[in-house]
Coordinates of C-alpha atoms in Angstrom, one line a residue:
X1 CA 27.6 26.5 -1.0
X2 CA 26.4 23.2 -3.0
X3 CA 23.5 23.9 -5.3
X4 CA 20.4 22.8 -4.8
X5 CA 19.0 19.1 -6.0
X6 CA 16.6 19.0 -8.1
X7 CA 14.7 15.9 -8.5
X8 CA 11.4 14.8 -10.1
X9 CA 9.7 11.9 -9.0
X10 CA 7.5 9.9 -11.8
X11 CA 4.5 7.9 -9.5
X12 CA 2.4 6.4 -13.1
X13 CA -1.0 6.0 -13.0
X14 CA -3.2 6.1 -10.2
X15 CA -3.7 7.7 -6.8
X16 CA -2.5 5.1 -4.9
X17 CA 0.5 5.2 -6.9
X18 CA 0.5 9.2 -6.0
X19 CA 0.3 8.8 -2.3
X20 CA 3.2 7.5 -0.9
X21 CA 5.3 9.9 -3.8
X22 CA 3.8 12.5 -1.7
X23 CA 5.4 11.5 0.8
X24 CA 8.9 11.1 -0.3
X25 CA 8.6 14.6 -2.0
X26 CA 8.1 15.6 1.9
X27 CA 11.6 14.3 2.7
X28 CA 13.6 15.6 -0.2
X29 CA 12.5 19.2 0.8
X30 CA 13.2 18.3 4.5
X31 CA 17.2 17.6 2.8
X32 CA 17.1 21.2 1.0
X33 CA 16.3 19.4 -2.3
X34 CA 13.9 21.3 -5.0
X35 CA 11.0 18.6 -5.9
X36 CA 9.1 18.4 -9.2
X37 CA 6.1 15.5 -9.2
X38 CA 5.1 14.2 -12.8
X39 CA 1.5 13.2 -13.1
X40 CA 0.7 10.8 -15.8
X41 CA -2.7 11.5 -16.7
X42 CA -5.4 8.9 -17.0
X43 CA -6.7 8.0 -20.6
X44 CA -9.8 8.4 -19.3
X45 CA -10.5 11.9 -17.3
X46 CA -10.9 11.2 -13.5
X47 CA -12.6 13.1 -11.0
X48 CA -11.3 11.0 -8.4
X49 CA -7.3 12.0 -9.9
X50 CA -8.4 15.7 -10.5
X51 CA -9.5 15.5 -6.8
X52 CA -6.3 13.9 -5.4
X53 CA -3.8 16.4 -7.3
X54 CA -6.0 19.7 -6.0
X55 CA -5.6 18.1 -2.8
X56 CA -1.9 17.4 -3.2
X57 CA -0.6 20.8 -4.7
X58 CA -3.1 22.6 -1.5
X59 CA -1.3 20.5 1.1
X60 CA 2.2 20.9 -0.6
X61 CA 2.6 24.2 -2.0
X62 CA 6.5 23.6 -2.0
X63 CA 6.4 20.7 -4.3
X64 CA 5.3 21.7 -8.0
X65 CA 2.9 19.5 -10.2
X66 CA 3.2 18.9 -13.5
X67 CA 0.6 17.0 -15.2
X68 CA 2.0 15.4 -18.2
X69 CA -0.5 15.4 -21.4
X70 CA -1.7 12.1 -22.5
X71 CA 0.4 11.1 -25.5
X72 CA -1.0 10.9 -29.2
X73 CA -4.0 9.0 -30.0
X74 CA -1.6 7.0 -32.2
X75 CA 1.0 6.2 -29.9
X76 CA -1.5 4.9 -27.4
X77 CA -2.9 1.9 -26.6
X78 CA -6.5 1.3 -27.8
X79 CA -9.3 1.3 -25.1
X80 CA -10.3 -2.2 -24.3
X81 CA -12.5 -2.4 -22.0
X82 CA -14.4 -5.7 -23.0
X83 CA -14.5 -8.2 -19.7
X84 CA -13.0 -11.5 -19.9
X85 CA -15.8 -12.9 -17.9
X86 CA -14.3 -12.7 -14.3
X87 CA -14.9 -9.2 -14.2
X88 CA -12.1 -7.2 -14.8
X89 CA -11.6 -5.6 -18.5
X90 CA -9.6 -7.4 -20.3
X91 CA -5.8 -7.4 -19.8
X92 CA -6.8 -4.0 -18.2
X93 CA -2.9 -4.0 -16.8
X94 CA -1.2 -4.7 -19.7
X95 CA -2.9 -2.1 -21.0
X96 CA -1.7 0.4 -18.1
X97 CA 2.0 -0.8 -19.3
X98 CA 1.2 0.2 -22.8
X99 CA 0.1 3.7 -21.6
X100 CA 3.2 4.2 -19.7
X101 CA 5.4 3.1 -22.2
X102 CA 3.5 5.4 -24.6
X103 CA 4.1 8.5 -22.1
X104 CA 8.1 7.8 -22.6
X105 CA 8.1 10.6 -25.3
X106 CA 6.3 12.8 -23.1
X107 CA 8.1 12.5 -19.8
X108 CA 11.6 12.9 -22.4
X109 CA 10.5 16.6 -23.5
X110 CA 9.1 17.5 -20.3
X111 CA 12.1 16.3 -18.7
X112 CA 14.6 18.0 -21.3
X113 CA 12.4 21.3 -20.4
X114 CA 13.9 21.6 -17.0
X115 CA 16.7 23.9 -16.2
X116 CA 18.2 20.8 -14.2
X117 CA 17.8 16.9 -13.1
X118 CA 19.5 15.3 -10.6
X119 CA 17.9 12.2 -10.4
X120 CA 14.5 10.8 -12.0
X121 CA 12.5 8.5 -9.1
X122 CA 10.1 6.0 -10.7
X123 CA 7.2 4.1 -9.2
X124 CA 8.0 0.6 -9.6
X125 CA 5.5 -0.1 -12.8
X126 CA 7.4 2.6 -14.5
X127 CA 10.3 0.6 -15.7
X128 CA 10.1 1.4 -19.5
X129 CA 11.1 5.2 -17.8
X130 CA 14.4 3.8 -17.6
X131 CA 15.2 4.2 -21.2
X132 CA 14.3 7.7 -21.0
X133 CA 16.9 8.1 -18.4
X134 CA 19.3 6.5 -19.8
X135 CA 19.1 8.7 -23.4
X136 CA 19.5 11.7 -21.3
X137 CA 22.3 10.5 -19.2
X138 CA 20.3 10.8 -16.1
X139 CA 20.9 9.0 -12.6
X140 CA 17.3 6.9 -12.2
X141 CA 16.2 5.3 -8.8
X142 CA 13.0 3.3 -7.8
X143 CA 10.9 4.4 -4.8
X144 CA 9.4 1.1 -3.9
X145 CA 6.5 1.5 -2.0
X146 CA 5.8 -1.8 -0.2
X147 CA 8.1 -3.8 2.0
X148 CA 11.3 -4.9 1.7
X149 CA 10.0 -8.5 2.3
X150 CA 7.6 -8.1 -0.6
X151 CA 10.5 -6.5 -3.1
X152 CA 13.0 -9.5 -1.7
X153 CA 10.6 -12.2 -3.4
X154 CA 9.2 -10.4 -6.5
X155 CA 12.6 -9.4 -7.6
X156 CA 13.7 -13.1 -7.4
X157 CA 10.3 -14.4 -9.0
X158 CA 10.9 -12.1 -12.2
X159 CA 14.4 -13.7 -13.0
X160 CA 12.6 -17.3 -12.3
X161 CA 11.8 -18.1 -15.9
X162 CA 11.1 -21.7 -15.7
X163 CA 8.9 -21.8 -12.7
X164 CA 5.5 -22.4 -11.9
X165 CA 3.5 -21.1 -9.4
X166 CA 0.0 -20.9 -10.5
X167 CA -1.0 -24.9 -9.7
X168 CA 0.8 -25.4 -6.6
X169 CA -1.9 -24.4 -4.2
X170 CA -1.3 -24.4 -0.8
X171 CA 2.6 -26.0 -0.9
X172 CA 5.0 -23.9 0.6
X173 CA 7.4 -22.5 -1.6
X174 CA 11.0 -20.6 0.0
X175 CA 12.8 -17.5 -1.1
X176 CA 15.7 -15.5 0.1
X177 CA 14.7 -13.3 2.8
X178 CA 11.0 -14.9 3.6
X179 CA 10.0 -17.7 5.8
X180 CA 8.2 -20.5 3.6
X181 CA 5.1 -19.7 2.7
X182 CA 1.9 -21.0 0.7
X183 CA 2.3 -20.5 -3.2
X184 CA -2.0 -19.9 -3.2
X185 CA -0.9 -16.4 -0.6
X186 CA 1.3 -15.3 -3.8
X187 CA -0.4 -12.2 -5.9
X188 CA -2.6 -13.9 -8.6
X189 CA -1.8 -10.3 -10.6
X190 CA 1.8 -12.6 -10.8
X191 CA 2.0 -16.0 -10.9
X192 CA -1.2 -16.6 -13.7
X193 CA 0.5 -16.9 -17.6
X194 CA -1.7 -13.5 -18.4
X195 CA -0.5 -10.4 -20.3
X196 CA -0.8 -9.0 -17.3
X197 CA 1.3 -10.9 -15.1
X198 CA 3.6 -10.7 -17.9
X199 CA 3.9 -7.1 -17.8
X200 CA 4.3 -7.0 -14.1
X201 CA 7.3 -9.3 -14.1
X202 CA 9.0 -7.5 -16.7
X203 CA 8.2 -4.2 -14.7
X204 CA 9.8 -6.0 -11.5
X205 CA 13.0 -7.3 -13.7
X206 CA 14.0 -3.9 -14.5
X207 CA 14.5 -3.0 -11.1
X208 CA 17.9 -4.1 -10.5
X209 CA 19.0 -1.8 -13.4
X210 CA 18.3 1.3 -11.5
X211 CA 21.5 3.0 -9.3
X212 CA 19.2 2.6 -6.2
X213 CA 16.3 1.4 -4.8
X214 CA 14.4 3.5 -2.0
X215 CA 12.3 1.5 -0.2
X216 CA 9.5 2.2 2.3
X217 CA 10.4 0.6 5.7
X218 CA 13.0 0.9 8.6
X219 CA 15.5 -2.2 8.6
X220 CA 15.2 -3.4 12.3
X221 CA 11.4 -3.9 11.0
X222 CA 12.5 -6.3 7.8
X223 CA 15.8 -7.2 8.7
X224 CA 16.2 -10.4 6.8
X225 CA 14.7 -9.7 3.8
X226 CA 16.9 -6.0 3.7
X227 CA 19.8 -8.5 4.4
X228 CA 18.9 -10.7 1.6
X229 CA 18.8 -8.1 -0.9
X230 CA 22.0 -6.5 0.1
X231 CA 23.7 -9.6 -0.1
X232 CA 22.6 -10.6 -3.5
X233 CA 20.7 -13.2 -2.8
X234 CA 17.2 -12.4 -4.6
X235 CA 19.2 -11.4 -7.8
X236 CA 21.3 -14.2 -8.4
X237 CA 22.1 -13.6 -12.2
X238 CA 22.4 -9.6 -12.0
X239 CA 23.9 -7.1 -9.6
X240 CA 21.5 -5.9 -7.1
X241 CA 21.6 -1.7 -6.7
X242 CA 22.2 0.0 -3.5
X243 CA 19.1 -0.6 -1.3
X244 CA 18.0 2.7 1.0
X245 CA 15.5 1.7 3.8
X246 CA 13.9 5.3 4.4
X247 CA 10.7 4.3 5.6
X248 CA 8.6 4.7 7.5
X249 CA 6.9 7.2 5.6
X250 CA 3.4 7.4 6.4
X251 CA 0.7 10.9 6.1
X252 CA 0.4 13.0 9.0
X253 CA -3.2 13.0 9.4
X254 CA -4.4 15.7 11.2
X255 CA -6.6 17.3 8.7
X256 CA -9.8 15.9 9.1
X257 CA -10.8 17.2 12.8
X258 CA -14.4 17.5 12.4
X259 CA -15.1 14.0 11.0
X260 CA -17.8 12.8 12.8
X261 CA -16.0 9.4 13.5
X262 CA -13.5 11.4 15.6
X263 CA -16.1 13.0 17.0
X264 CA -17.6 10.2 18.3
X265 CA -14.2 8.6 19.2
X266 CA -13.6 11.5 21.6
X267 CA -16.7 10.0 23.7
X268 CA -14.7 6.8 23.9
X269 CA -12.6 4.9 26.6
X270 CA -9.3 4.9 25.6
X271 CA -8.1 1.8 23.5
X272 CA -11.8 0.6 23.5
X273 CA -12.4 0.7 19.6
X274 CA -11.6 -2.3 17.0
X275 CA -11.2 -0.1 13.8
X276 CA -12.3 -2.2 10.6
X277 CA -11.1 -0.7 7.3
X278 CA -10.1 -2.7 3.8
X279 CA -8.4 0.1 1.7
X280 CA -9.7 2.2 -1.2
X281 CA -10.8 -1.2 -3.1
X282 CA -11.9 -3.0 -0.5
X283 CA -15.1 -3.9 -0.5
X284 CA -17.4 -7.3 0.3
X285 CA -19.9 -9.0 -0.6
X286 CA -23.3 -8.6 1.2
X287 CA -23.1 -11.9 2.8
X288 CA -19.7 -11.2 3.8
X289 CA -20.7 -8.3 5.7
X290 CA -23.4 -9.7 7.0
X291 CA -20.9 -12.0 8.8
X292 CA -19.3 -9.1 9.9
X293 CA -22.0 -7.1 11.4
X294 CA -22.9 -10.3 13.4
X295 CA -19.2 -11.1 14.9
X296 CA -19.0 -7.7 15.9
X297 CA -22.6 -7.5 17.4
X298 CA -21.6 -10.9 19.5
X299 CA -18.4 -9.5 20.4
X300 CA -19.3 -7.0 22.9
X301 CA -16.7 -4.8 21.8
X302 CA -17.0 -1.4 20.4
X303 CA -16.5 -0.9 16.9
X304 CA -15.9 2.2 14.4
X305 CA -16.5 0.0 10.5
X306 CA -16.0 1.8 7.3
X307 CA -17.9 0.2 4.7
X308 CA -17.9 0.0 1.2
X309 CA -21.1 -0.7 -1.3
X310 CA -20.2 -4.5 -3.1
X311 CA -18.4 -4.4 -6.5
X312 CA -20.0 -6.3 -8.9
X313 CA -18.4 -7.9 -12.0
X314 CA -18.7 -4.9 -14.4
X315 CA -18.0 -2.2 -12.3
X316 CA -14.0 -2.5 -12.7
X317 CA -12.5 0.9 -13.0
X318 CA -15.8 3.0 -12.0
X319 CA -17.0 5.3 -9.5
X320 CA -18.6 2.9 -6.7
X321 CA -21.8 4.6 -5.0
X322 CA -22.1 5.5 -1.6
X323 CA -23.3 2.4 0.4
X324 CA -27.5 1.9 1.6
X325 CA -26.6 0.4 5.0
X326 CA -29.8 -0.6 6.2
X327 CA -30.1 -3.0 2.5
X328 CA -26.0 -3.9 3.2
X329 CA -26.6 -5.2 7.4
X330 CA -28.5 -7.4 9.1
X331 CA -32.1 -5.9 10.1
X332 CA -31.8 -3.6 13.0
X333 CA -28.2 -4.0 13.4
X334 CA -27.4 -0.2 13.4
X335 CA -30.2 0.1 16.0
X336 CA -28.8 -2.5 18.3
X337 CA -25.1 -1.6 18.3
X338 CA -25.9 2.0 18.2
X339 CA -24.7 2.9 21.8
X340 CA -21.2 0.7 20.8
X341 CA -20.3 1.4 17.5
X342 CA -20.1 3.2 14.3
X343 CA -20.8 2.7 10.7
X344 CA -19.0 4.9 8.4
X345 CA -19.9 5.1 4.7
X346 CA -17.0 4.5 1.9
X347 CA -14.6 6.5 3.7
X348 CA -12.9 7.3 7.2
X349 CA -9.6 9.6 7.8
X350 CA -7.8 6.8 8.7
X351 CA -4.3 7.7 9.8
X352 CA -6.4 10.0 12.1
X353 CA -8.5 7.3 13.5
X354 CA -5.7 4.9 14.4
X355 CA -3.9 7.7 16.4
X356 CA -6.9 8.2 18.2
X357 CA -6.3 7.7 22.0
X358 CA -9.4 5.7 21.9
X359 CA -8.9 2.8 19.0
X360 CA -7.5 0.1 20.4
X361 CA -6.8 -2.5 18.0
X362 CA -7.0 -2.8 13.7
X363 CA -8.8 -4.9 11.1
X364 CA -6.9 -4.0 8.1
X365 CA -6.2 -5.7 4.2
X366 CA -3.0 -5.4 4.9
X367 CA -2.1 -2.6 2.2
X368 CA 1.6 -1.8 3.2
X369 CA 0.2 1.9 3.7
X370 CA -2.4 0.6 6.0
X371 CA 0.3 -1.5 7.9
X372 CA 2.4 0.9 8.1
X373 CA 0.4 3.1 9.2
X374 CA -1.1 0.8 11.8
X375 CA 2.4 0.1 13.3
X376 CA 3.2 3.7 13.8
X377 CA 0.4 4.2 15.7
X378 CA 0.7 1.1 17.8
X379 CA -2.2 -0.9 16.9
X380 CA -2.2 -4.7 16.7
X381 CA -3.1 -5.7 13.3
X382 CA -6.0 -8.5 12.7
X383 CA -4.8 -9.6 9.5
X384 CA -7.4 -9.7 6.6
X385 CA -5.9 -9.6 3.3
X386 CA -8.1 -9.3 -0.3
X387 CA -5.4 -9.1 -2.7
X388 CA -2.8 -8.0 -4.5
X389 CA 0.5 -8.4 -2.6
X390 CA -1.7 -8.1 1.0
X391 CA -1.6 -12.4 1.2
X392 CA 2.3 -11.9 1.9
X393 CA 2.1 -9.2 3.9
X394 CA 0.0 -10.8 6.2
X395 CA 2.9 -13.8 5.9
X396 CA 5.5 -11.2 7.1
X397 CA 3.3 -9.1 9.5
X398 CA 2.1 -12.7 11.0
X399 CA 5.2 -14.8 11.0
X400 CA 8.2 -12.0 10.6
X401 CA 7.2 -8.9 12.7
X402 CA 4.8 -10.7 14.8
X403 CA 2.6 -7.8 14.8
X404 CA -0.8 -9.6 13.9
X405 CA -3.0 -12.5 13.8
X406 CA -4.6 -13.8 10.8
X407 CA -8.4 -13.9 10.7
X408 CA -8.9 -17.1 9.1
X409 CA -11.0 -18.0 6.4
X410 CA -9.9 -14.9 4.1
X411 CA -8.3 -17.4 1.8
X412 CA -12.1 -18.9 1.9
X413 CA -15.7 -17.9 0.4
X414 CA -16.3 -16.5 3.9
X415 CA -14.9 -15.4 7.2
X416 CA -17.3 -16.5 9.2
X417 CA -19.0 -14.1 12.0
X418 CA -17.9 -16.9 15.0
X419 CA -14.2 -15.6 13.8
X420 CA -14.7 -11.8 13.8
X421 CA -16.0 -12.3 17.2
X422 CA -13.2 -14.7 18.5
X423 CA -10.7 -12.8 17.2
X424 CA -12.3 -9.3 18.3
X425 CA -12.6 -10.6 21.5
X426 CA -8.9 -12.0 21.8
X427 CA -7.0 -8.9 20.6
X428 CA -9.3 -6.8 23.2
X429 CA -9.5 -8.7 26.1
X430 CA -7.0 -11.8 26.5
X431 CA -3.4 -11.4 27.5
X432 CA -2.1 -13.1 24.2
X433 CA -4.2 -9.9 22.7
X434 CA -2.3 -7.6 25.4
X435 CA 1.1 -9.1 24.7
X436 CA 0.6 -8.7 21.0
X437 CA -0.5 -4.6 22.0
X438 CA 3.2 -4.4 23.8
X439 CA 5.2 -6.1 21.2
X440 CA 3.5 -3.5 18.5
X441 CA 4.0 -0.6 20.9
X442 CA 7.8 -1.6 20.8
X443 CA 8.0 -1.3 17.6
X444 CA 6.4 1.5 17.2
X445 CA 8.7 3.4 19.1
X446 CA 11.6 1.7 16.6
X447 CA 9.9 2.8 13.7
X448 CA 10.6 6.8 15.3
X449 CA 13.8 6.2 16.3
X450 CA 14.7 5.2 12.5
X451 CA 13.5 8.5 11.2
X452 CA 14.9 10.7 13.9
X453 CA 18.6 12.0 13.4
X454 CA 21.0 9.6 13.5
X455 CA 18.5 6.7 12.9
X456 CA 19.0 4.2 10.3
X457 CA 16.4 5.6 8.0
X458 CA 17.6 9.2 8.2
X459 CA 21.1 7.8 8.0
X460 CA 20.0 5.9 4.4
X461 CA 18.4 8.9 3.2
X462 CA 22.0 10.7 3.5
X463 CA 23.7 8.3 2.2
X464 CA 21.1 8.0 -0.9
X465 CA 22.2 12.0 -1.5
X466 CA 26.0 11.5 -1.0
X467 CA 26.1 8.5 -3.5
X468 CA 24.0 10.7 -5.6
X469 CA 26.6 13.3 -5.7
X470 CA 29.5 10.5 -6.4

């Protein structure tokens, strides 16, 4: 009988980052394998992290935690906090990088503590983890998170050392894998000549030394950008590593019956509800959701809205409170739409809510867990993206899948109300809407088929553990 594999996956900083490791830990123990998740933790103490690993070890008993202690005062990086006038602290990501570089010597005893390792799985900002592998003579892999379509261009954009993206604007700009799109719908996190941006490419050209790269997504969803990486094509100067489409791996939901949103959708019609929700960081301006409120109040449609209270320029990195709709919306706007829709403050079970028999179509930012999740419940997707890599998602949900429709003006100060309620309006009642409903429905129904036995993601999950045992 082959011994067990024991593996520990390495997310970095962040609850985002945490999620979709989660996940994967999931499939490993489905495969037999024994699963060790190693928490990096914040500089600065979280509730919102101390909340998300409680919730994690609860909901996962078979996966142990291991929170790694924050290294020396001297080996990290100095708090700097100071804003550089748009708002956000300071190089606050090439400060994350220092961190995790910082936590090498950590993650090397903990790792050496272990009885066993058969693999170390890193997050993709986790790159200087490599070296930690490598000293201990350990097979390392990546679990990228987002699409293959995103991982086809950055991976090609990190060995570009001469080029310039930052003052081409709207010009279309071509990579293997992705249909042209405008350089301005590239992340600004990338293409700016920041520490930052620095820190992310070099993150992103350390992938290709990894033996593998697990990626979130199913290849009939993706299939020329999985084709373009296989072939070579976005690495032209290095090898590129085996490249493992296991996706897609999305929460169960399930565990928030008594929310009073699902409440409320039980008293729907089925696939009657536009569901409008921006991510954990999405959040608008008042004006902005002023715009909203009035699209959807014109539409006719009804509506379930999670909103967020505005960030404003210092509150980078801190707990945002719960929102005062009646300041945020127009006067007497819950009052009017009361007997259509639903306002939800800050926070909605989401995976939950787009199963829901009764939501019919989804505003999203176009997070790749939000997509993802939107596909496998067989919503169409009105495309809103913030930021981030969202702006090419929304290229390959758009122009790729064909999944969604952009709501136009996000690249703009505004999205005006007259577009929420056109495109509310289309996706609910017009047969263009109705033929995008069928086309996602479709693919839905691919997206099972790949993780079922014998589909291609369960096939590139077995074939991840047999080249792990070569």
């Amino acid at each position: 009988m082959a011994a067990k594999k024991s593996v520990v996956l390495y997310p970095g900083l962040g609850v985002g980052h945490l999620t979709p490791m989660v996940a994967l830990a999931k499939v490993f123990l489905r495969h037999g394998a024994a699963v060790t998740v190693a928490l990096v933790e914040p500089h600065v103490k979280s509730p919102d992290f101390s909340a998300a690993v409680a919730r994690a070890e609860a909901a996962n008993p078979s996966v142990t935690f291991h929170v790694l202690p924050p290294p020396e005062p001297a080996a990290a990086p100095a708090d700097s906090s100071v804003s550089s006038g748009g708002g956000t602290p300071a190089h606050f990501i090439a400060m994350m990088f220092d961190y995790l570089r910082a936590m090498n010597e950590t993650l090397r005893d903990f790792l050496r503590s272990l009885p066993s390792v058969d693999a170390l799985v890193l997050d993709m900002f986790c790159g200087d983890a490599l070296d930690v592998a490598a000293e201990l003579d350990l097979p390392v892999y990546y679990f990228y998170a987002s699409g293959a379509g995103d991982l086809a261009v950055f991976v090609n954009i990190a060995r570009m050392t001469d080029a310039s993206f930052a003052d081409l604007g709207d010009s279309l700009v071509s990579f293997p894998g992705a249909p042209p799109f405008k350089a301005s719908d590239l992340p600004k996190e990338v293409v700016t000549d920041s520490p930052g941006a620095k820190a992310i490419l070099g993150a992103l050209y350390r992938l290709p030394e990894a033996d593998g790269i697990l990626v979130n997504t199913f290849e009939s969803l993706e299939t020329q950008a999985v084709i373009a990486l296989r072939e070579g094509l976005c690495v032209p100067d290095h090898s590129t590593p085996p490249v493992y489409c296991i996706g897609p791996l999305v929460s169960g939901g399930g565990g928030e019956k008594e929310h009073e949103c699902l409440r409320w959708l039980d008293t729907q019609p089925d696939k009657s509800v536009v569901f409008l929700c921006f991510g954990s960081m999405g959040a608008f301006p008042k004006e902005q959701l002023k715009e909203i409120a009035i699209g959807l109040e014109r539409s006719g449609q009804r509506f379930l809205w999670v909103v967020r209270s505005p960030r404003n320029p210092g509150m980078f990195g801190q707990p945002v409170p719960e929102p005062d709709l009646d300041a945020l919306l127009p006067e007497g706007f819950l009052g009017r739409t009361k007997d259509v829709g639903l306002v939800i403050k800050s926070w909605a079970p989401q995976v939950d809510v787009l199963r829901h028999r009764a939501t019919g179509a989804f505003v999203t930012h176009c997070g790749w867990n939000s997509t993802l999740e939107g596909i496998t419940a067989g919503q169409p997707l009105l495309c809103w993206p913030l930021y981030a890599e969202q702006r090419m998602n929304k290229v390959f949900i758009v122009e790729v899948m064909e999944l969604g429709v952009e709501m136009k003006g996000y690249n703009e100060e505004l999205v005006k109300a007259e577009e929420v309620e056109t495109k509310v309006k289309w996706v609910m009642e017009c047969e263009d809407g109705q033929a995008l409903r069928r086309r996602v429905e479709e693919v839905k129904d691919r997206a099972a088929e790949a993780l079922k036995e014998g589909g291609s993601s369960h096939a590139a999950f077995l074939q991840f553990l047999k080249d792990l045992d070569t």
